[in-house]
PDB file of C-alpha atoms and ligand atoms in Angstrom:
ATOM      1  CA  UNK A 214       0.075   0.007   0.099  1.00  0.00           C
ATOM      2  CA  UNK A 215       1.253   3.412  -1.081  1.00  0.00           C
ATOM      3  CA  UNK A 216       1.592   5.954   2.013  1.00  0.00           C
ATOM      4  CA  UNK A 217      -1.121   8.046   0.089  1.00  0.00           C
ATOM      5  CA  UNK A 218      -3.457   5.814   0.096  1.00  0.00           C
ATOM      6  CA  UNK A 219      -4.850   7.135   3.178  1.00  0.00           C
ATOM      7  CA  UNK A 220      -5.788  10.473   1.653  1.00  0.00           C
ATOM      8  CA  UNK A 221      -9.467  11.263  -0.127  1.00  0.00           C
ATOM      9  CA  UNK A 222     -10.537  10.680  -3.566  1.00  0.00           C
ATOM     10  CA  UNK A 223     -11.663  14.087  -4.863  1.00  0.00           C
ATOM     11  CA  UNK A 224     -14.039  15.017  -7.176  1.00  0.00           C
ATOM     12  CA  UNK A 225     -14.811  17.905  -9.230  1.00  0.00           C
ATOM     13  CA  UNK A 226     -17.619  19.125 -10.801  1.00  0.00           C
ATOM     14  CA  UNK A 227     -18.981  22.786 -12.016  1.00  0.00           C
ATOM     15  CA  UNK A 228     -22.169  22.016  -9.457  1.00  0.00           C
ATOM     16  CA  UNK A 229     -24.296  19.694  -8.389  1.00  0.00           C
ATOM     17  CA  UNK A 230     -24.696  16.917 -11.135  1.00  0.00           C
ATOM     18  CA  UNK A 231     -21.207  15.254 -10.526  1.00  0.00           C
ATOM     19  CA  UNK A 232     -22.896  13.751  -7.081  1.00  0.00           C
ATOM     20  CA  UNK A 233     -24.426  11.450  -9.078  1.00  0.00           C
ATOM     21  CA  UNK A 234     -20.819   9.803  -9.676  1.00  0.00           C
ATOM     22  CA  UNK A 235     -19.802  10.658  -5.904  1.00  0.00           C
ATOM     23  CA  UNK A 236     -23.014   8.251  -5.014  1.00  0.00           C
ATOM     24  CA  UNK A 237     -21.834   5.319  -7.657  1.00  0.00           C
ATOM     25  CA  UNK A 238     -18.401   6.063  -6.040  1.00  0.00           C
ATOM     26  CA  UNK A 239     -19.682   6.095  -2.274  1.00  0.00           C
ATOM     27  CA  UNK A 240     -21.553   2.762  -2.832  1.00  0.00           C
ATOM     28  CA  UNK A 241     -18.529   1.048  -4.765  1.00  0.00           C
ATOM     29  CA  UNK A 242     -16.175   2.100  -2.108  1.00  0.00           C
ATOM     30  CA  UNK A 243     -17.985   2.576   1.101  1.00  0.00           C
ATOM     31  CA  UNK A 244     -14.740   2.661   3.336  1.00  0.00           C
ATOM     32  CA  UNK A 245     -13.159   5.548   1.184  1.00  0.00           C
ATOM     33  CA  UNK A 246     -13.048   9.353   2.203  1.00  0.00           C
ATOM     34  CA  UNK A 247     -14.472  11.395  -0.513  1.00  0.00           C
ATOM     35  CA  UNK A 248     -13.734  15.320  -0.973  1.00  0.00           C
ATOM     36  CA  UNK A 249     -16.256  16.681  -3.524  1.00  0.00           C
ATOM     37  CA  UNK A 250     -15.853  20.508  -4.896  1.00  0.00           C
ATOM     38  CA  UNK A 251     -19.020  22.003  -6.900  1.00  0.00           C
ATOM     39  CA  UNK A 252     -18.197  25.418  -8.588  1.00  0.00           C
ATOM     40  CA  UNK A 253     -21.983  26.418  -8.466  1.00  0.00           C
ATOM     41  CA  UNK A 254     -20.408  29.936  -8.665  1.00  0.00           C
ATOM     42  CA  UNK A 255     -19.593  29.584 -12.559  1.00  0.00           C
ATOM     43  CA  UNK A 256     -22.329  26.842 -13.275  1.00  0.00           C
ATOM     44  CA  UNK A 257     -22.880  26.061 -15.955  1.00  0.00           C
ATOM     45  CA  UNK A 258     -19.402  25.011 -17.629  1.00  0.00           C
ATOM     46  CA  UNK A 259     -21.935  23.385 -20.715  1.00  0.00           C
ATOM     47  CA  UNK A 260     -22.503  26.797 -22.837  1.00  0.00           C
ATOM     48  CA  UNK A 261     -18.923  28.197 -22.150  1.00  0.00           C
ATOM     49  CA  UNK A 262     -15.741  28.310 -24.705  1.00  0.00           C
ATOM     50  CA  UNK A 263     -13.148  25.882 -24.047  1.00  0.00           C
ATOM     51  CA  UNK A 264     -10.547  28.332 -22.830  1.00  0.00           C
ATOM     52  CA  UNK A 265     -12.722  29.165 -20.220  1.00  0.00           C
ATOM     53  CA  UNK A 266     -13.760  25.795 -19.271  1.00  0.00           C
ATOM     54  CA  UNK A 267     -10.184  24.848 -18.812  1.00  0.00           C
ATOM     55  CA  UNK A 268      -9.150  28.053 -16.809  1.00  0.00           C
ATOM     56  CA  UNK A 269     -12.382  27.349 -14.000  1.00  0.00           C
ATOM     57  CA  UNK A 270     -10.986  23.999 -14.329  1.00  0.00           C
ATOM     58  CA  UNK A 271      -7.554  24.589 -13.382  1.00  0.00           C
ATOM     59  CA  UNK A 272      -8.848  26.545 -10.975  1.00  0.00           C
ATOM     60  CA  UNK A 273     -10.728  24.202  -8.794  1.00  0.00           C
ATOM     61  CA  UNK A 274      -8.333  21.315  -9.366  1.00  0.00           C
ATOM     62  CA  UNK A 275      -5.635  23.386  -7.577  1.00  0.00           C
ATOM     63  CA  UNK A 276      -7.814  24.211  -4.864  1.00  0.00           C
ATOM     64  CA  UNK A 277      -8.343  19.942  -4.095  1.00  0.00           C
ATOM     65  CA  UNK A 278      -5.085  19.351  -4.461  1.00  0.00           C
ATOM     66  CA  UNK A 279      -4.101  22.171  -1.787  1.00  0.00           C
ATOM     67  CA  UNK A 280      -6.447  20.043   0.379  1.00  0.00           C
ATOM     68  CA  UNK A 281      -4.869  16.475  -0.401  1.00  0.00           C
ATOM     69  CA  UNK A 282      -6.064  14.087  -2.374  1.00  0.00           C
ATOM     70  CA  UNK A 283      -4.778  10.494  -4.046  1.00  0.00           C
ATOM     71  CA  UNK A 284      -6.960  10.733  -7.131  1.00  0.00           C
ATOM     72  CA  UNK A 285      -9.054  13.467  -8.828  1.00  0.00           C
ATOM     73  CA  UNK A 286     -12.234  12.254 -10.765  1.00  0.00           C
ATOM     74  CA  UNK A 287     -13.550  14.747 -12.841  1.00  0.00           C
ATOM     75  CA  UNK A 288     -16.950  14.446 -12.083  1.00  0.00           C
ATOM     76  CA  UNK A 289     -18.258  16.568 -14.986  1.00  0.00           C
ATOM     77  CA  UNK A 290     -18.148  15.573 -18.594  1.00  0.00           C
ATOM     78  CA  UNK A 291     -17.961  19.462 -19.770  1.00  0.00           C
ATOM     79  CA  UNK A 292     -14.755  19.569 -17.868  1.00  0.00           C
ATOM     80  CA  UNK A 293     -13.320  15.976 -18.954  1.00  0.00           C
ATOM     81  CA  UNK A 294     -14.305  16.715 -22.375  1.00  0.00           C
ATOM     82  CA  UNK A 295     -12.199  20.051 -22.555  1.00  0.00           C
ATOM     83  CA  UNK A 296      -9.988  20.248 -19.851  1.00  0.00           C
ATOM     84  CA  UNK A 297      -8.583  16.124 -19.447  1.00  0.00           C
ATOM     85  CA  UNK A 298      -5.172  16.671 -20.779  1.00  0.00           C
ATOM     86  CA  UNK A 299      -4.480  19.845 -19.511  1.00  0.00           C
ATOM     87  CA  UNK A 300      -5.243  18.749 -15.629  1.00  0.00           C
ATOM     88  CA  UNK A 301      -3.304  15.542 -16.676  1.00  0.00           C
ATOM     89  CA  UNK A 302      -0.169  17.756 -17.159  1.00  0.00           C
ATOM     90  CA  UNK A 303      -0.812  20.146 -14.127  1.00  0.00           C
ATOM     91  CA  UNK A 304      -1.662  17.523 -11.588  1.00  0.00           C
ATOM     92  CA  UNK A 305       0.749  14.805 -12.711  1.00  0.00           C
ATOM     93  CA  UNK A 306       1.727  12.247 -11.281  1.00  0.00           C
ATOM     94  CA  UNK A 307      -1.510  12.443  -9.404  1.00  0.00           C
ATOM     95  CA  UNK A 308      -3.898  10.143 -11.152  1.00  0.00           C
ATOM     96  CA  UNK A 309      -6.517  11.860 -12.926  1.00  0.00           C
ATOM     97  CA  UNK A 310     -10.295   9.919 -13.874  1.00  0.00           C
ATOM     98  CA  UNK A 311     -12.380  11.612 -16.565  1.00  0.00           C
ATOM     99  CA  UNK A 312     -16.173  10.367 -17.267  1.00  0.00           C
ATOM    100  CA  UNK A 313     -16.073  10.140 -20.746  1.00  0.00           C
ATOM    101  CA  UNK A 314     -13.834   6.882 -21.871  1.00  0.00           C
ATOM    102  CA  UNK A 315     -15.791   5.019 -18.797  1.00  0.00           C
ATOM    103  CA  UNK A 316     -19.234   6.380 -20.634  1.00  0.00           C
ATOM    104  CA  UNK A 317     -17.996   5.269 -24.253  1.00  0.00           C
ATOM    105  CA  UNK A 318     -16.734   1.894 -22.813  1.00  0.00           C
ATOM    106  CA  UNK A 319     -20.361   1.191 -21.289  1.00  0.00           C
ATOM    107  CA  UNK A 320     -21.999   2.316 -24.262  1.00  0.00           C
ATOM    108  CA  UNK A 321     -19.824  -0.004 -26.657  1.00  0.00           C
ATOM    109  CA  UNK A 322     -20.250  -2.918 -24.537  1.00  0.00           C
ATOM    110  CA  UNK A 323     -24.179  -2.578 -24.576  1.00  0.00           C
ATOM    111  CA  UNK A 324     -24.762  -1.611 -28.055  1.00  0.00           C
ATOM    112  CA  UNK A 325     -25.775  -4.368 -30.489  1.00  0.00           C
ATOM    113  CA  UNK A 326     -25.698  -2.462 -33.648  1.00  0.00           C
ATOM    114  CA  UNK A 327     -23.350  -0.080 -33.007  1.00  0.00           C
ATOM    115  CA  UNK A 328     -24.970   3.043 -33.215  1.00  0.00           C
ATOM    116  CA  UNK A 329     -24.649   5.182 -30.388  1.00  0.00           C
ATOM    117  CA  UNK A 330     -26.334   8.160 -29.500  1.00  0.00           C
ATOM    118  CA  UNK A 331     -24.265  10.999 -27.150  1.00  0.00           C
ATOM    119  CA  UNK A 332     -26.444  13.728 -25.508  1.00  0.00           C
ATOM    120  CA  UNK A 333     -24.366  15.960 -23.631  1.00  0.00           C
ATOM    121  CA  UNK A 334     -24.282  19.984 -23.201  1.00  0.00           C
ATOM    122  CA  UNK A 335     -23.219  22.131 -26.109  1.00  0.00           C
ATOM    123  CA  UNK A 336     -19.484  22.010 -24.770  1.00  0.00           C
ATOM    124  CA  UNK A 337     -19.125  18.179 -24.783  1.00  0.00           C
ATOM    125  CA  UNK A 338     -20.731  17.970 -27.781  1.00  0.00           C
ATOM    126  CA  UNK A 339     -18.396  20.580 -29.557  1.00  0.00           C
ATOM    127  CA  UNK A 340     -15.328  19.000 -28.271  1.00  0.00           C
ATOM    128  CA  UNK A 341     -16.435  15.483 -30.225  1.00  0.00           C
ATOM    129  CA  UNK A 342     -14.316  13.080 -27.528  1.00  0.00           C
ATOM    130  CA  UNK A 343     -17.463  11.062 -26.886  1.00  0.00           C
ATOM    131  CA  UNK A 344     -17.267   9.999 -30.542  1.00  0.00           C
ATOM    132  CA  UNK A 345     -13.815   9.751 -30.862  1.00  0.00           C
ATOM    133  CA  UNK A 346     -13.714   7.492 -27.883  1.00  0.00           C
ATOM    134  CA  UNK A 347     -16.175   5.127 -28.942  1.00  0.00           C
ATOM    135  CA  UNK A 348     -14.478   5.117 -32.249  1.00  0.00           C
ATOM    136  CA  UNK A 349     -11.402   4.114 -30.630  1.00  0.00           C
ATOM    137  CA  UNK A 350     -13.332   1.407 -28.716  1.00  0.00           C
ATOM    138  CA  UNK A 351     -14.918   0.119 -31.589  1.00  0.00           C
ATOM    139  CA  UNK A 352     -13.724   1.476 -34.927  1.00  0.00           C
ATOM    140  CA  UNK A 353     -16.608   0.671 -37.269  1.00  0.00           C
ATOM    141  CA  UNK A 354     -19.179   2.262 -34.735  1.00  0.00           C
ATOM    142  CA  UNK A 355     -21.555   5.037 -35.860  1.00  0.00           C
ATOM    143  CA  UNK A 356     -22.580   8.364 -33.217  1.00  0.00           C
ATOM    144  CA  UNK A 357     -25.117  10.710 -33.470  1.00  0.00           C
ATOM    145  CA  UNK A 358     -24.671  13.425 -30.450  1.00  0.00           C
ATOM    146  CA  UNK A 359     -27.148  16.500 -29.686  1.00  0.00           C
ATOM    147  CA  UNK A 360     -26.609  19.066 -27.175  1.00  0.00           C
ATOM    148  CA  UNK A 361     -29.545  19.243 -24.223  1.00  0.00           C
ATOM    149  CA  UNK A 362     -28.828  22.540 -23.035  1.00  0.00           C
ATOM    150  CA  UNK A 363     -32.201  22.891 -20.997  1.00  0.00           C
ATOM    151  CA  UNK A 364     -32.038  19.446 -19.309  1.00  0.00           C
ATOM    152  CA  UNK A 365     -29.073  20.980 -16.621  1.00  0.00           C
ATOM    153  CA  UNK A 366     -31.881  23.511 -15.529  1.00  0.00           C
ATOM    154  CA  UNK A 367     -34.627  20.886 -15.200  1.00  0.00           C
ATOM    155  CA  UNK A 368     -32.589  18.626 -13.458  1.00  0.00           C
ATOM    156  CA  UNK A 369     -31.686  21.365 -11.151  1.00  0.00           C
ATOM    157  CA  UNK A 370     -35.415  22.311 -10.763  1.00  0.00           C
ATOM    158  CA  UNK A 371     -35.999  18.627  -9.730  1.00  0.00           C
ATOM    159  CA  UNK A 372     -38.413  18.274 -12.827  1.00  0.00           C
ATOM    160  CA  UNK A 373     -37.917  14.907 -13.675  1.00  0.00           C
ATOM    161  CA  UNK A 374     -41.261  13.477 -14.491  1.00  0.00           C
ATOM    162  CA  UNK A 375     -44.167  14.797 -16.523  1.00  0.00           C
ATOM    163  CA  UNK A 376     -45.475  16.127 -19.757  1.00  0.00           C
ATOM    164  CA  UNK A 377     -42.751  19.442 -19.371  1.00  0.00           C
ATOM    165  CA  UNK A 378     -39.861  16.889 -19.490  1.00  0.00           C
ATOM    166  CA  UNK A 379     -41.621  14.642 -21.910  1.00  0.00           C
ATOM    167  CA  UNK A 380     -42.199  17.584 -24.024  1.00  0.00           C
ATOM    168  CA  UNK A 381     -38.277  18.819 -23.837  1.00  0.00           C
ATOM    169  CA  UNK A 382     -37.286  15.302 -24.639  1.00  0.00           C
ATOM    170  CA  UNK A 383     -39.295  15.011 -27.862  1.00  0.00           C
ATOM    171  CA  UNK A 384     -37.720  18.780 -28.851  1.00  0.00           C
ATOM    172  CA  UNK A 385     -34.101  17.463 -28.435  1.00  0.00           C
ATOM    173  CA  UNK A 386     -34.411  13.640 -29.404  1.00  0.00           C
ATOM    174  CA  UNK A 387     -37.194  13.348 -32.085  1.00  0.00           C
ATOM    175  CA  UNK A 388     -34.813  14.211 -34.991  1.00  0.00           C
ATOM    176  CA  UNK A 389     -32.286  11.716 -34.077  1.00  0.00           C
ATOM    177  CA  UNK A 390     -34.098   9.161 -33.239  1.00  0.00           C
ATOM    178  CA  UNK A 391     -37.585   9.136 -34.733  1.00  0.00           C
ATOM    179  CA  UNK A 392     -36.379  10.945 -38.077  1.00  0.00           C
ATOM    180  CA  UNK A 393     -33.189   9.492 -37.973  1.00  0.00           C
ATOM    181  CA  UNK A 394     -32.455   8.001 -41.820  1.00  0.00           C
ATOM    182  CA  UNK A 395     -30.606   4.724 -41.765  1.00  0.00           C
ATOM    183  CA  UNK A 396     -30.442   2.239 -38.831  1.00  0.00           C
ATOM    184  CA  UNK A 397     -31.413   4.059 -35.467  1.00  0.00           C
ATOM    185  CA  UNK A 398     -29.260   4.376 -32.546  1.00  0.00           C
ATOM    186  CA  UNK A 399     -29.492   1.596 -30.035  1.00  0.00           C
ATOM    187  CA  UNK A 400     -27.995   3.152 -27.367  1.00  0.00           C
ATOM    188  CA  UNK A 401     -27.837   6.552 -25.725  1.00  0.00           C
ATOM    189  CA  UNK A 402     -25.132   8.036 -23.431  1.00  0.00           C
ATOM    190  CA  UNK A 403     -26.153  10.372 -20.418  1.00  0.00           C
ATOM    191  CA  UNK A 404     -23.171  12.520 -21.633  1.00  0.00           C
ATOM    192  CA  UNK A 405     -23.803  15.030 -18.582  1.00  0.00           C
ATOM    193  CA  UNK A 406     -24.046  14.329 -15.108  1.00  0.00           C
ATOM    194  CA  UNK A 407     -27.182  16.160 -14.635  1.00  0.00           C
ATOM    195  CA  UNK A 408     -29.211  13.960 -16.839  1.00  0.00           C
ATOM    196  CA  UNK A 409     -29.281  10.590 -14.845  1.00  0.00           C
ATOM    197  CA  UNK A 410     -32.140  12.784 -12.858  1.00  0.00           C
ATOM    198  CA  UNK A 411     -34.227  12.658 -15.646  1.00  0.00           C
ATOM    199  CA  UNK A 412     -33.478   9.134 -16.786  1.00  0.00           C
ATOM    200  CA  UNK A 413     -36.372   7.507 -16.247  1.00  0.00           C
ATOM    201  CA  UNK A 414     -38.343   9.751 -18.290  1.00  0.00           C
ATOM    202  CA  UNK A 415     -35.930   9.910 -20.964  1.00  0.00           C
ATOM    203  CA  UNK A 416     -35.960   6.012 -21.270  1.00  0.00           C
ATOM    204  CA  UNK A 417     -39.575   5.987 -21.794  1.00  0.00           C
ATOM    205  CA  UNK A 418     -39.376   8.480 -24.666  1.00  0.00           C
ATOM    206  CA  UNK A 419     -36.719   6.533 -26.323  1.00  0.00           C
ATOM    207  CA  UNK A 420     -38.419   3.547 -26.033  1.00  0.00           C
ATOM    208  CA  UNK A 421     -37.237  -0.418 -25.185  1.00  0.00           C
ATOM    209  CA  UNK A 422     -35.390  -0.591 -28.124  1.00  0.00           C
ATOM    210  CA  UNK A 423     -32.461   2.017 -26.930  1.00  0.00           C
ATOM    211  CA  UNK A 424     -30.400   1.160 -23.667  1.00  0.00           C
ATOM    212  CA  UNK A 425     -29.667   4.274 -21.837  1.00  0.00           C
ATOM    213  CA  UNK A 426     -26.297   4.393 -20.218  1.00  0.00           C
ATOM    214  CA  UNK A 427     -25.619   6.342 -17.364  1.00  0.00           C
ATOM    215  CA  UNK A 428     -21.438   6.260 -17.246  1.00  0.00           C
ATOM    216  CA  UNK A 429     -21.405   6.639 -13.567  1.00  0.00           C
ATOM    217  CA  UNK A 430     -21.323   3.110 -12.139  1.00  0.00           C
ATOM    218  CA  UNK A 431     -18.808   2.604 -14.806  1.00  0.00           C
ATOM    219  CA  UNK A 432     -16.612   5.504 -13.543  1.00  0.00           C
ATOM    220  CA  UNK A 433     -16.385   3.941  -9.962  1.00  0.00           C
ATOM    221  CA  UNK A 434     -15.364   0.712 -11.495  1.00  0.00           C
ATOM    222  CA  UNK A 435     -12.533   2.235 -13.196  1.00  0.00           C
ATOM    223  CA  UNK A 436     -11.867   4.478 -10.142  1.00  0.00           C
ATOM    224  CA  UNK A 437     -11.674   0.717  -8.000  1.00  0.00           C
ATOM    225  CA  UNK A 438      -9.380  -1.201 -10.360  1.00  0.00           C
ATOM    226  CA  UNK A 439      -7.107   1.816 -10.797  1.00  0.00           C
ATOM    227  CA  UNK A 440      -6.854   2.568  -6.996  1.00  0.00           C
ATOM    228  CA  UNK A 441      -6.090  -0.987  -6.696  1.00  0.00           C
ATOM    229  CA  UNK A 442      -3.534  -1.226  -9.628  1.00  0.00           C
ATOM    230  CA  UNK A 443      -1.826   2.025  -7.840  1.00  0.00           C
ATOM    231  CA  UNK A 444      -2.005   0.422  -4.200  1.00  0.00           C
ATOM    232  CA  UNK A 445      -4.064   3.251  -3.659  1.00  0.00           C
ATOM    233  CA  UNK A 446      -6.928   1.228  -1.757  1.00  0.00           C
ATOM    234  CA  UNK A 447      -7.680   2.529   1.242  1.00  0.00           C
ATOM    235  CA  UNK A 448      -8.467   0.812   4.477  1.00  0.00           C
ATOM    236  CA  UNK A 449     -11.748  -1.292   3.999  1.00  0.00           C
ATOM    237  CA  UNK A 450     -12.287  -1.688   7.738  1.00  0.00           C
ATOM    238  CA  UNK A 451     -13.844   1.672   8.042  1.00  0.00           C
ATOM    239  CA  UNK A 452     -16.512   3.961   6.653  1.00  0.00           C
ATOM    240  CA  UNK A 453     -15.451   6.381   4.548  1.00  0.00           C
ATOM    241  CA  UNK A 454     -16.142  10.201   5.519  1.00  0.00           C
ATOM    242  CA  UNK A 455     -18.116  12.272   2.706  1.00  0.00           C
ATOM    243  CA  UNK A 456     -17.065  16.266   2.429  1.00  0.00           C
ATOM    244  CA  UNK A 457     -18.232  18.660   0.527  1.00  0.00           C
ATOM    245  CA  UNK A 458     -17.442  22.028  -0.794  1.00  0.00           C
ATOM    246  CA  UNK A 459     -19.288  24.537  -3.050  1.00  0.00           C
ATOM    247  CA  UNK A 460     -18.421  27.980  -4.580  1.00  0.00           C
ATOM    248  CA  UNK A 461     -21.602  29.665  -3.685  1.00  0.00           C
ATOM    249  CA  UNK A 462     -25.124  29.478  -1.748  1.00  0.00           C
ATOM    250  CA  UNK A 463     -24.780  26.327   0.398  1.00  0.00           C
ATOM    251  CA  UNK A 464     -28.292  26.538   1.034  1.00  0.00           C
ATOM    252  CA  UNK A 465     -29.358  26.030  -2.593  1.00  0.00           C
ATOM    253  CA  UNK A 466     -26.182  23.118  -2.951  1.00  0.00           C
ATOM    254  CA  UNK A 467     -28.031  21.348  -0.160  1.00  0.00           C
ATOM    255  CA  UNK A 468     -31.276  21.096  -1.662  1.00  0.00           C
ATOM    256  CA  UNK A 469     -30.676  20.639  -5.147  1.00  0.00           C
ATOM    257  CA  UNK A 470     -27.322  18.502  -4.173  1.00  0.00           C
ATOM    258  CA  UNK A 471     -30.070  15.982  -2.226  1.00  0.00           C
ATOM    259  CA  UNK A 472     -31.597  15.433  -5.207  1.00  0.00           C
ATOM    260  CA  UNK A 473     -28.207  14.510  -6.970  1.00  0.00           C
ATOM    261  CA  UNK A 474     -27.115  12.428  -3.746  1.00  0.00           C
ATOM    262  CA  UNK A 475     -30.246  10.534  -3.220  1.00  0.00           C
ATOM    263  CA  UNK A 476     -29.971  11.704   0.425  1.00  0.00           C
ATOM    264  CA  UNK A 477     -30.739  14.928   2.556  1.00  0.00           C
ATOM    265  CA  UNK A 478     -27.860  16.930   2.407  1.00  0.00           C
ATOM    266  CA  UNK A 479     -27.661  19.762   5.204  1.00  0.00           C
ATOM    267  CA  UNK A 480     -26.162  23.191   4.925  1.00  0.00           C
ATOM    268  CA  UNK A 481     -23.552  22.407   7.908  1.00  0.00           C
ATOM    269  CA  UNK A 482     -21.989  19.392   5.908  1.00  0.00           C
ATOM    270  CA  UNK A 483     -21.110  22.198   3.217  1.00  0.00           C
ATOM    271  CA  UNK A 484     -18.319  24.338   3.373  1.00  0.00           C
ATOM    272  CA  UNK A 485     -18.305  27.351   1.162  1.00  0.00           C
ATOM    273  CA  UNK A 486     -14.518  28.161  -0.687  1.00  0.00           C
ATOM    274  CA  UNK A 487     -13.226  30.636  -3.026  1.00  0.00           C
ATOM    275  CA  UNK A 488     -11.284  29.445  -6.077  1.00  0.00           C
TER     276      UNK A 488
HETATM  277  N1  DGL B 713     -22.170  18.519 -14.802  1.00  0.00           N
HETATM  278  C1  DGL B 713     -21.780  19.214 -16.261  1.00  0.00           C
HETATM  279  C2  DGL B 713     -20.997  18.181 -17.100  1.00  0.00           C
HETATM  280  O1  DGL B 713     -21.308  16.854 -16.678  1.00  0.00           O
HETATM  281  C3  DGL B 713     -23.030  20.354 -16.714  1.00  0.00           C
HETATM  282  C4  DGL B 713     -23.445  21.236 -16.178  1.00  0.00           C
HETATM  283  C5  DGL B 713     -22.779  22.318 -16.694  1.00  0.00           C
HETATM  284  O2  DGL B 713     -23.112  22.584 -17.623  1.00  0.00           O
HETATM  285  O3  DGL B 713     -22.022  23.011 -15.879  1.00  0.00           O
HETATM  286  O4  DGL B 713     -21.307  18.069 -18.495  1.00  0.00           O
END
């Protein structure tokens, strides 16, 4: 076991969406200490330009480095898609795990016809990282992509079901699914950490022929494997401590974060930090 093994795993997201990844990691590795930073002061990242996303992500990562961590999980597709190489370069030799590769792998594993639809923020879609990762893993795969910007505020409003979400899903997805020419996608990746909140409604709208993939559980598996390979797994005999940091409005982070985490978060658990 390496001496850094006792340190927490750091997780970063533009806001609360990354808590869906946090939840999957906490379920898989209940003994690990987890340190989460959500940059709610600058949210959303998904509509910003690449250079801005890189700058914000590096600022947040530096704050986590100051606190001490044994691995960084970039629990944000937009930050992974745009800033992963810069993060790895700056933080080396600290291991940095993104959400895109594990998400692409999970989709490739379940797709039968090799036609995969990625839904994500504008900045993730623009980067085309999912398409590149999918084609690297399965060279004859075919990808469709759609930016679904309004799903982000909908998830934050707790609007997960009902006609508004259904209409929004049809608005974004009908032209890539219903009106698509050629063989239709049989797999859809939720390429934004906010989207798992809408999973049930989205699955109903796209129908049973399309498998909806949330990358989070495969991210947790990758984190587990990498910690193991590096000799960085923590003491499995204890229960991990969870600490949350936000850059704005703890009250809103607690309220909205509870939806993403699936348990009630209280303001007292959340530290306000400045980048
Ligand atoms: N959580 C971000 C992601 O996974 C989306 C939210 C945002 O636009 O900042 O891409």
